[in-house]
Tab-separated table of C-alpha atoms in Angstrom:
chain	number	residue	atom	x	y	z
A	1	MET	CA	-0.577	9.909	-15.992
A	2	PRO	CA	2.276	7.933	-14.412
A	3	VAL	CA	1.764	4.585	-12.729
A	4	GLU	CA	3.843	3.524	-9.730
A	5	PHE	CA	4.676	0.064	-8.384
A	6	LEU	CA	4.995	-0.852	-4.719
A	7	GLY	CA	6.723	-4.016	-3.522
A	8	ILE	CA	7.722	-5.174	-0.070
A	9	ALA	CA	11.057	-5.220	1.754
A	10	THR	CA	11.351	-7.946	4.372
A	11	THR	CA	14.027	-9.356	6.643
A	12	SER	CA	13.187	-12.993	5.878
A	13	ASP	CA	11.740	-15.143	3.113
A	14	ALA	CA	8.706	-16.359	5.081
A	15	SER	CA	5.281	-16.082	3.439
A	16	GLU	CA	1.871	-17.731	3.615
A	17	THR	CA	3.308	-20.651	1.624
A	18	ASN	CA	6.923	-20.783	2.798
A	19	GLU	CA	8.537	-21.484	6.136
A	20	ARG	CA	11.396	-19.110	6.878
A	21	THR	CA	14.818	-20.327	5.718
A	22	THR	CA	16.705	-17.147	6.580
A	23	ALA	CA	17.485	-15.598	9.954
A	24	PRO	CA	14.516	-13.714	11.491
A	25	VAL	CA	16.302	-10.426	10.793
A	26	ASP	CA	18.581	-11.149	7.862
A	27	HIS	CA	20.049	-7.839	6.749
A	28	ASP	CA	21.669	-9.407	3.686
A	29	TYR	CA	18.298	-10.735	2.515
A	30	LEU	CA	16.729	-7.327	3.201
A	31	VAL	CA	19.256	-5.584	0.967
A	32	ARG	CA	18.988	-8.320	-1.653
A	33	ILE	CA	15.206	-8.069	-1.987
A	34	ALA	CA	15.356	-4.268	-2.031
A	35	ARG	CA	17.924	-4.372	-4.840
A	36	ALA	CA	15.783	-6.874	-6.737
A	37	HIS	CA	12.958	-4.348	-6.730
A	38	ARG	CA	15.254	-1.468	-7.671
A	39	ASP	CA	16.793	-3.407	-10.557
A	40	ASN	CA	13.461	-4.554	-12.000
A	41	GLY	CA	11.433	-1.391	-12.430
A	42	TRP	CA	9.645	-1.005	-9.097
A	43	THR	CA	9.072	2.495	-7.691
A	44	ARG	CA	9.268	1.830	-3.948
A	45	VAL	CA	9.146	-0.849	-1.282
A	46	LEU	CA	7.036	-1.083	1.854
A	47	PHE	CA	8.451	-1.661	5.326
A	48	ALA	CA	5.496	-3.254	7.089
A	49	TYR	CA	4.565	-2.918	10.762
A	50	GLY	CA	3.599	-5.604	13.254
A	51	SER	CA	3.652	-5.600	17.035
A	52	SER	CA	6.154	-8.460	17.153
A	53	GLY	CA	8.204	-7.534	14.089
A	54	PRO	CA	11.394	-5.501	13.695
A	55	GLU	CA	11.199	-1.698	13.800
A	56	PRO	CA	10.506	-0.622	10.195
A	57	ALA	CA	12.157	2.809	10.391
A	58	VAL	CA	15.483	1.173	11.243
A	59	LEU	CA	15.088	-1.248	8.342
A	60	ALA	CA	14.263	1.625	5.999
A	61	ALA	CA	17.379	3.488	7.123
A	62	HIS	CA	19.486	0.396	6.413
A	63	VAL	CA	18.058	0.064	2.901
A	64	ALA	CA	18.429	3.798	2.276
A	65	ALA	CA	22.141	3.480	3.013
A	66	HIS	CA	22.685	0.423	0.813
A	67	VAL	CA	20.219	0.769	-2.086
A	68	PRO	CA	20.116	4.138	-3.860
A	69	ASP	CA	17.419	5.069	-6.367
A	70	LEU	CA	14.648	3.172	-4.605
A	71	GLU	CA	11.855	4.953	-2.779
A	72	LEU	CA	10.852	3.897	0.733
A	73	LEU	CA	7.347	3.525	2.180
A	74	LEU	CA	7.370	3.315	5.957
A	75	ALA	CA	4.321	1.820	7.693
A	76	HIS	CA	3.553	3.517	10.994
A	77	ARG	CA	0.926	3.073	13.711
A	78	PRO	CA	0.059	6.265	15.593
A	79	ASN	CA	-0.278	4.414	18.907
A	80	VAL	CA	3.437	3.617	19.127
A	81	SER	CA	4.881	7.133	19.450
A	82	TYR	CA	3.965	10.762	20.031
A	83	PRO	CA	3.390	12.639	16.747
A	84	THR	CA	6.149	15.197	17.374
A	85	TYR	CA	8.644	12.366	17.826
A	86	ALA	CA	7.328	10.593	14.736
A	87	ALA	CA	7.610	13.776	12.647
A	88	LYS	CA	11.244	14.040	13.740
A	89	THR	CA	11.933	10.401	12.880
A	90	PHE	CA	10.350	10.735	9.444
A	91	ALA	CA	12.149	13.999	8.662
A	92	THR	CA	15.510	12.553	9.700
A	93	LEU	CA	14.999	9.473	7.556
A	94	ASP	CA	13.933	11.623	4.616
A	95	GLN	CA	17.115	13.681	5.026
A	96	LEU	CA	19.341	10.609	5.212
A	97	SER	CA	17.668	9.012	2.176
A	98	GLY	CA	17.875	12.164	0.050
A	99	GLY	CA	14.119	12.710	-0.120
A	100	ARG	CA	12.990	9.136	-0.825
A	101	LEU	CA	10.562	8.634	2.067
A	102	SER	CA	6.780	8.173	2.090
A	103	VAL	CA	4.759	7.239	5.179
A	104	HIS	CA	1.780	4.891	5.349
A	105	PHE	CA	-0.366	5.486	8.439
A	106	ILE	CA	-2.138	2.448	9.898
A	107	SER	CA	-4.962	3.094	12.335
A	108	GLY	CA	-5.251	-0.601	13.238
A	109	GLY	CA	-8.073	-3.000	12.455
A	110	ASN	CA	-7.674	-5.607	15.193
A	111	ASP	CA	-8.291	-4.790	18.855
A	112	HIS	CA	-6.131	-7.649	20.141
A	113	GLU	CA	-3.169	-6.730	17.949
A	114	GLN	CA	-3.453	-3.072	18.993
A	115	GLY	CA	-3.693	-4.109	22.630
A	116	ARG	CA	-0.351	-5.880	22.409
A	117	GLU	CA	1.240	-2.435	22.468
A	118	GLY	CA	-1.141	-0.851	24.944
A	119	ASP	CA	-3.673	0.648	22.537
A	120	THR	CA	-7.159	0.438	24.072
A	121	LEU	CA	-9.071	2.863	21.827
A	122	THR	CA	-12.040	1.721	19.764
A	123	LYS	CA	-11.668	1.518	15.984
A	124	ASP	CA	-13.540	4.786	15.393
A	125	GLN	CA	-11.394	6.485	18.021
A	126	ARG	CA	-8.266	5.148	16.347
A	127	TYR	CA	-9.267	6.723	13.037
A	128	ALA	CA	-9.982	10.049	14.748
A	129	ARG	CA	-6.582	9.858	16.438
A	130	THR	CA	-4.885	9.114	13.115
A	131	ARG	CA	-6.410	12.221	11.575
A	132	GLU	CA	-5.128	14.427	14.385
A	133	TYR	CA	-1.748	12.674	14.254
A	134	ILE	CA	-1.322	13.249	10.510
A	135	GLN	CA	-2.295	16.907	10.868
A	136	ILE	CA	0.371	17.400	13.538
A	137	VAL	CA	3.049	15.604	11.506
A	138	LYS	CA	2.312	17.666	8.392
A	139	ARG	CA	2.421	20.904	10.350
A	140	ALA	CA	5.687	19.919	12.030
A	141	TRP	CA	7.257	19.250	8.641
A	142	THR	CA	6.308	22.656	7.243
A	143	SER	CA	6.061	25.129	10.122
A	144	ALA	CA	8.980	27.531	10.411
A	145	GLU	CA	7.735	28.827	13.757
A	146	PRO	CA	6.965	27.016	17.022
A	147	PHE	CA	3.314	26.046	17.350
A	148	ASP	CA	0.909	24.828	20.014
A	149	HIS	CA	-1.603	22.040	19.705
A	150	HIS	CA	-4.547	21.284	21.987
A	151	GLY	CA	-6.594	18.450	20.529
A	152	GLU	CA	-8.636	15.445	21.534
A	153	PHE	CA	-5.651	13.102	21.735
A	154	TYR	CA	-2.539	15.307	21.870
A	155	ASP	CA	-1.635	18.413	23.806
A	156	PHE	CA	1.642	20.346	23.630
A	157	ASP	CA	3.087	23.849	23.362
A	158	ASP	CA	5.898	25.567	21.493
A	159	PHE	CA	7.085	22.732	19.255
A	160	VAL	CA	9.223	23.342	16.185
A	161	LEU	CA	11.189	20.890	14.117
A	162	ASP	CA	14.631	22.219	13.251
A	163	ALA	CA	15.533	19.338	10.932
A	164	LYS	CA	12.838	19.393	8.276
A	165	PRO	CA	12.502	16.785	5.496
A	166	HIS	CA	14.962	16.836	2.620
A	167	PRO	CA	15.024	20.220	0.847
A	168	GLY	CA	12.395	20.419	-1.843
A	169	HIS	CA	10.617	17.272	-0.655
A	170	VAL	CA	7.695	16.627	1.665
A	171	PRO	CA	7.135	12.904	2.310
A	172	THR	CA	4.012	11.527	0.679
A	173	ILE	CA	1.338	10.349	3.119
A	174	SER	CA	-0.688	7.258	2.351
A	175	PHE	CA	-3.570	5.788	4.273
A	176	GLY	CA	-5.859	2.774	4.026
A	177	GLY	CA	-9.222	1.673	5.322
A	178	SER	CA	-12.594	0.459	4.099
A	179	SER	CA	-14.893	1.398	6.973
A	180	ASP	CA	-17.201	4.404	7.234
A	181	ALA	CA	-14.831	5.867	9.822
A	182	ALA	CA	-11.845	5.508	7.513
A	183	TYR	CA	-12.953	7.177	4.281
A	184	PRO	CA	-13.359	10.747	5.626
A	185	VAL	CA	-9.940	10.642	7.305
A	186	GLY	CA	-7.903	9.368	4.388
A	187	ALA	CA	-9.812	11.378	1.806
A	188	ALA	CA	-9.145	14.578	3.749
A	189	GLU	CA	-5.533	14.036	4.817
A	190	ALA	CA	-3.726	11.547	2.553
A	191	ASP	CA	-1.902	11.941	-0.731
A	192	ILE	CA	-2.576	8.279	-1.558
A	193	TYR	CA	-5.586	6.203	-0.492
A	194	ALA	CA	-4.871	2.459	-0.364
A	195	VAL	CA	-7.438	-0.275	-0.976
A	196	TRP	CA	-7.077	-4.029	-1.368
A	197	GLY	CA	-7.654	-5.581	-4.750
A	198	GLU	CA	-11.351	-6.225	-5.333
A	199	PRO	CA	-13.434	-6.795	-8.488
A	200	LEU	CA	-13.503	-3.812	-10.806
A	201	ASP	CA	-17.034	-2.727	-9.882
A	202	ARG	CA	-16.250	-2.817	-6.150
A	203	THR	CA	-13.029	-0.901	-6.691
A	204	ALA	CA	-14.940	1.722	-8.665
A	205	GLU	CA	-17.328	2.086	-5.723
A	206	GLN	CA	-14.434	2.642	-3.328
A	207	ILE	CA	-12.809	5.203	-5.625
A	208	ALA	CA	-16.111	7.068	-5.912
A	209	ARG	CA	-16.432	7.096	-2.122
A	210	VAL	CA	-12.915	8.462	-1.695
A	211	HIS	CA	-13.562	11.179	-4.283
A	212	ALA	CA	-16.863	12.157	-2.661
A	213	GLU	CA	-15.283	12.401	0.782
A	214	ALA	CA	-12.391	14.449	-0.614
A	215	GLU	CA	-14.830	16.862	-2.227
A	216	ALA	CA	-16.769	17.111	1.048
A	217	ALA	CA	-13.493	17.954	2.807
A	218	GLY	CA	-12.936	20.817	0.373
A	219	ARG	CA	-9.963	19.327	-1.441
A	220	ALA	CA	-9.265	20.591	-4.941
A	221	ALA	CA	-8.060	17.139	-6.018
A	222	PRO	CA	-8.669	13.737	-4.411
A	223	PRO	CA	-5.888	11.410	-3.238
A	224	ARG	CA	-4.343	9.071	-5.748
A	225	VAL	CA	-5.605	5.505	-5.354
A	226	HIS	CA	-3.406	2.515	-4.561
A	227	ALA	CA	-4.702	-1.040	-5.106
A	228	ALA	CA	-2.956	-4.185	-3.853
A	229	PHE	CA	-2.837	-7.664	-5.412
A	230	ARG	CA	-1.014	-11.006	-5.245
A	231	PRO	CA	0.078	-11.752	-8.832
A	232	ILE	CA	0.531	-15.369	-9.920
A	233	ILE	CA	2.101	-15.483	-13.369
A	234	ALA	CA	3.435	-18.181	-15.708
A	235	PRO	CA	4.269	-18.445	-19.427
A	236	THR	CA	0.843	-19.931	-20.273
A	237	GLU	CA	-2.583	-19.562	-18.737
A	238	GLU	CA	-2.722	-23.288	-17.975
A	239	LEU	CA	0.594	-23.167	-16.120
A	240	ALA	CA	-0.514	-20.062	-14.236
A	241	TRP	CA	-3.593	-21.836	-12.904
A	242	GLU	CA	-1.551	-24.917	-12.019
A	243	LYS	CA	0.762	-22.629	-10.069
A	244	ALA	CA	-2.203	-20.899	-8.421
A	245	HIS	CA	-3.723	-24.147	-7.182
A	246	ASP	CA	-0.329	-25.320	-5.951
A	247	ILE	CA	-0.010	-22.088	-3.972
A	248	LEU	CA	-3.489	-22.560	-2.515
A	249	GLY	CA	-2.612	-26.099	-1.477
A	250	ARG	CA	0.548	-24.887	0.240
A	251	ILE	CA	-1.403	-22.205	2.093
A	252	GLU	CA	-3.907	-24.774	3.313
A	253	ALA	CA	-1.151	-27.212	4.306
A	254	ARG	CA	0.749	-24.593	6.263
A	255	LYS	CA	-2.450	-23.416	7.914
A	256	ALA	CA	-3.286	-26.980	8.970
A	257	ALA	CA	0.221	-27.507	10.332
A	258	GLN	CA	-0.168	-24.389	12.473
A	259	GLY	CA	-3.520	-25.348	13.975
A	260	GLY	CA	-5.731	-23.515	11.488
A	261	ILE	CA	-4.033	-20.100	11.665
A	262	LEU	CA	-1.459	-18.307	9.551
A	263	SER	CA	-0.842	-15.242	11.696
A	264	ARG	CA	-1.244	-14.365	15.341
A	265	ARG	CA	-2.367	-10.939	14.222
A	266	HIS	CA	-5.290	-11.999	12.061
A	267	PRO	CA	-8.188	-14.314	13.065
A	268	ILE	CA	-9.188	-16.290	9.986
A	269	ASP	CA	-12.795	-16.968	10.961
A	270	LYS	CA	-14.017	-13.518	12.040
A	271	PRO	CA	-11.730	-10.628	11.043
A	272	GLU	CA	-12.555	-7.323	12.730
A	273	ASN	CA	-11.428	-4.935	10.016
A	274	ALA	CA	-13.808	-3.901	7.250
A	275	GLY	CA	-11.302	-4.528	4.461
A	276	SER	CA	-10.942	-8.210	5.327
A	277	GLN	CA	-14.688	-8.549	5.788
A	278	ARG	CA	-15.183	-7.151	2.285
A	279	LEU	CA	-12.696	-9.638	0.827
A	280	LEU	CA	-14.451	-12.581	2.478
A	281	GLU	CA	-17.878	-11.364	1.346
A	282	ILE	CA	-16.593	-11.183	-2.232
A	283	ALA	CA	-14.995	-14.634	-1.946
A	284	ALA	CA	-18.324	-16.045	-0.755
A	285	GLN	CA	-19.871	-14.835	-4.023
A	286	GLY	CA	-17.383	-16.665	-6.223
A	287	GLU	CA	-13.755	-17.520	-6.909
A	288	ARG	CA	-13.208	-15.688	-10.197
A	289	PHE	CA	-14.098	-12.138	-11.195
A	290	ASP	CA	-13.429	-10.016	-14.261
A	291	THR	CA	-10.566	-11.451	-16.341
A	292	ALA	CA	-7.996	-12.570	-13.786
A	293	LEU	CA	-9.057	-11.863	-10.179
A	294	TRP	CA	-9.046	-14.976	-7.972
A	295	THR	CA	-10.438	-14.893	-4.434
A	296	ALA	CA	-9.478	-18.378	-3.216
A	297	THR	CA	-6.281	-17.102	-1.612
A	298	ALA	CA	-8.223	-14.434	0.282
A	299	LYS	CA	-10.710	-17.027	1.533
A	300	ALA	CA	-7.923	-19.365	2.646
A	301	THR	CA	-6.192	-16.642	4.668
A	302	GLY	CA	-9.334	-15.096	6.128
A	303	GLY	CA	-8.926	-11.990	3.976
A	304	ALA	CA	-5.607	-11.268	5.673
A	305	GLY	CA	-4.300	-8.063	4.188
A	306	ASN	CA	-3.399	-8.047	0.522
A	307	SER	CA	-4.699	-11.508	-0.420
A	308	ASN	CA	-6.716	-11.491	-3.678
A	309	ALA	CA	-4.682	-12.854	-6.578
A	310	LEU	CA	-4.390	-11.979	-10.265
A	311	VAL	CA	-3.729	-15.179	-12.204
A	312	GLY	CA	-2.544	-15.560	-15.789
A	313	THR	CA	0.248	-14.897	-18.239
A	314	PRO	CA	2.176	-11.642	-17.861
A	315	GLU	CA	0.073	-10.218	-20.689
A	316	GLN	CA	-3.202	-11.229	-19.006
A	317	VAL	CA	-2.164	-9.863	-15.617
A	318	ALA	CA	-0.934	-6.631	-17.210
A	319	GLU	CA	-4.257	-6.173	-19.024
A	320	ALA	CA	-6.105	-6.798	-15.770
A	321	LEU	CA	-3.998	-4.144	-14.030
A	322	LEU	CA	-4.585	-1.686	-16.872
A	323	ALA	CA	-8.327	-2.096	-16.307
A	324	TYR	CA	-7.744	-0.861	-12.746
A	325	TYR	CA	-5.629	1.967	-14.113
A	326	ASP	CA	-8.547	2.954	-16.328
A	327	LEU	CA	-10.705	3.189	-13.192
A	328	GLY	CA	-8.257	5.640	-11.637
A	329	VAL	CA	-5.739	3.441	-9.801
A	330	ARG	CA	-2.309	5.057	-9.983
A	331	VAL	CA	-0.283	2.977	-7.526
A	332	ILE	CA	-0.155	-0.803	-7.909
A	333	SER	CA	1.008	-2.897	-4.987
A	334	ALA	CA	2.062	-6.438	-5.879
A	335	ARG	CA	3.570	-9.200	-3.769
A	336	GLY	CA	4.080	-12.814	-4.728
A	337	TYR	CA	4.377	-15.848	-2.503
A	338	ASP	CA	8.040	-16.465	-3.267
A	339	LEU	CA	8.953	-12.952	-2.256
A	340	LEU	CA	12.282	-12.535	-4.017
A	341	ASP	CA	11.798	-14.511	-7.240
A	342	ASP	CA	8.251	-13.244	-7.743
A	343	ALA	CA	9.403	-9.631	-7.336
A	344	ILE	CA	11.983	-10.215	-10.063
A	345	ASP	CA	9.533	-11.955	-12.407
A	346	PHE	CA	6.792	-9.364	-11.955
A	347	GLY	CA	9.296	-6.591	-12.562
A	348	ARG	CA	10.723	-8.211	-15.691
A	349	TYR	CA	7.557	-9.451	-17.324
A	350	VAL	CA	4.571	-7.423	-16.074
A	351	ILE	CA	5.750	-3.929	-15.154
A	352	PRO	CA	7.036	-3.099	-18.685
A	353	LEU	CA	3.706	-4.192	-20.172
A	354	VAL	CA	1.704	-2.038	-17.772
A	355	LYS	CA	3.965	0.953	-18.345
A	356	GLY	CA	3.643	0.425	-22.094
A	357	GLY	CA	-0.142	0.302	-21.839
A	358	VAL	CA	-0.188	3.491	-19.800
A	359	ALA	CA	2.059	5.205	-22.352
A	360	GLN	CA	-0.332	4.182	-25.146
A	361	ARG	CA	-3.220	5.670	-23.208
A	362	ASP	CA	-1.293	8.876	-22.648
A	363	ARG	CA	-0.474	9.155	-26.359
A	364	ALA	CA	-4.110	8.551	-27.280
A	365	ALA	CA	-5.228	11.166	-24.777
A	366	GLY	CA	-2.662	13.607	-26.182
A	367	ILE	CA	-3.869	13.030	-29.744
A	368	ALA	CA	-7.475	13.492	-28.646
A	369	ALA	CA	-6.567	16.689	-26.819
A	370	GLY	CA	-4.721	17.927	-29.908
A	371	ASP	CA	-7.708	17.174	-32.112
A	372	THR	CA	-9.958	19.067	-29.715
A	373	ALA	CA	-7.610	22.043	-29.626
A	374	GLU	CA	-7.303	22.042	-33.420
A	375	GLY	CA	-11.061	21.917	-33.805
A	376	THR	CA	-11.484	24.783	-31.355
A	377	ALA	CA	-8.943	26.886	-33.282
A	378	GLU	CA	-10.693	26.161	-36.593
A	379	ASN	CA	-14.050	27.141	-35.150
A	380	ALA	CA	-12.590	30.339	-33.784
A	381	ALA	CA	-11.061	31.177	-37.178
A	382	GLU	CA	-14.321	30.524	-38.973
A	383	SER	CA	-16.153	32.742	-36.516
A	384	ALA	CA	-13.620	35.526	-36.994
A	385	ALA	CA	-13.926	35.268	-40.781
A	386	ALA	CA	-17.691	35.448	-40.568
């Protein structure tokens, strides 16, 4: 089975450890980081969404025009536009990019952040709205005839989308969430279900939950699973841990300089979203799990988004990622703290190792399948002779 790699496309070099040195919207940096991913083995890049940030669909269109052969993942919050308009935007971008678009739907895990753009629904209501929204978008992409919709959140008549997505391509839909309200929605509607990097046993629990909800929804196959990490790599294990502790110190220093916060969108002490709560609960149990997972960065940031690290040599981090692959993870999201240089290093030194490990597993599975088929044929021949 193939494995895919997701990086991030940003308009500046700011991170949890680094003050911005570029312009807030630096289109040259945006193209440069996208090309760095394209040239170093990544599958696609994410255009993230924030209430105060630049509009990600415009950024994705800019990258589509300047960086061929790189897939685009557009983050989108259903509260910011009507689903018919969003379906049109996505289809247009997919046409312009030649069928390279995927869409990641974000229901929203923070009431205050949602309220900045006028969203007053509760979290459970937001997940219900996302489900209806995705259903409308998918129908708009595929329906040749005008259709009506009368739902809980949206009501319209006689809509048809003349400009469908790129011929032969329907954008992939991804979705994330770790609450009881989230699993049934993503498991029923998404092609990819995204989780944050947790210890292997916790990740296995989440995958099992997604599969169970998909089966309950009547799906023939569950969504693929996407897991997100912050890799910290160096030529030796000792240097990797020195680098990790330096990164942690820089996070703490920047947090102190900003009055104990790193982001206006994410309260460090009491995050509202279940995913961040899970990360902090795991961090409270210990700093190191399995072979390479390190929770100190998650604790320092209040479990803000993708924040658990994988620390070690490229070989150690690759082996750790292959353990997640063996659980069923098929999309690996990775983002360093020096956004550009870390994307290059991860692409050069880790991605080939993971792809090689996956290829070995595929060959072993093929040999095993061949042995099984050969044995079945021999048994059948013996039965016929008897």
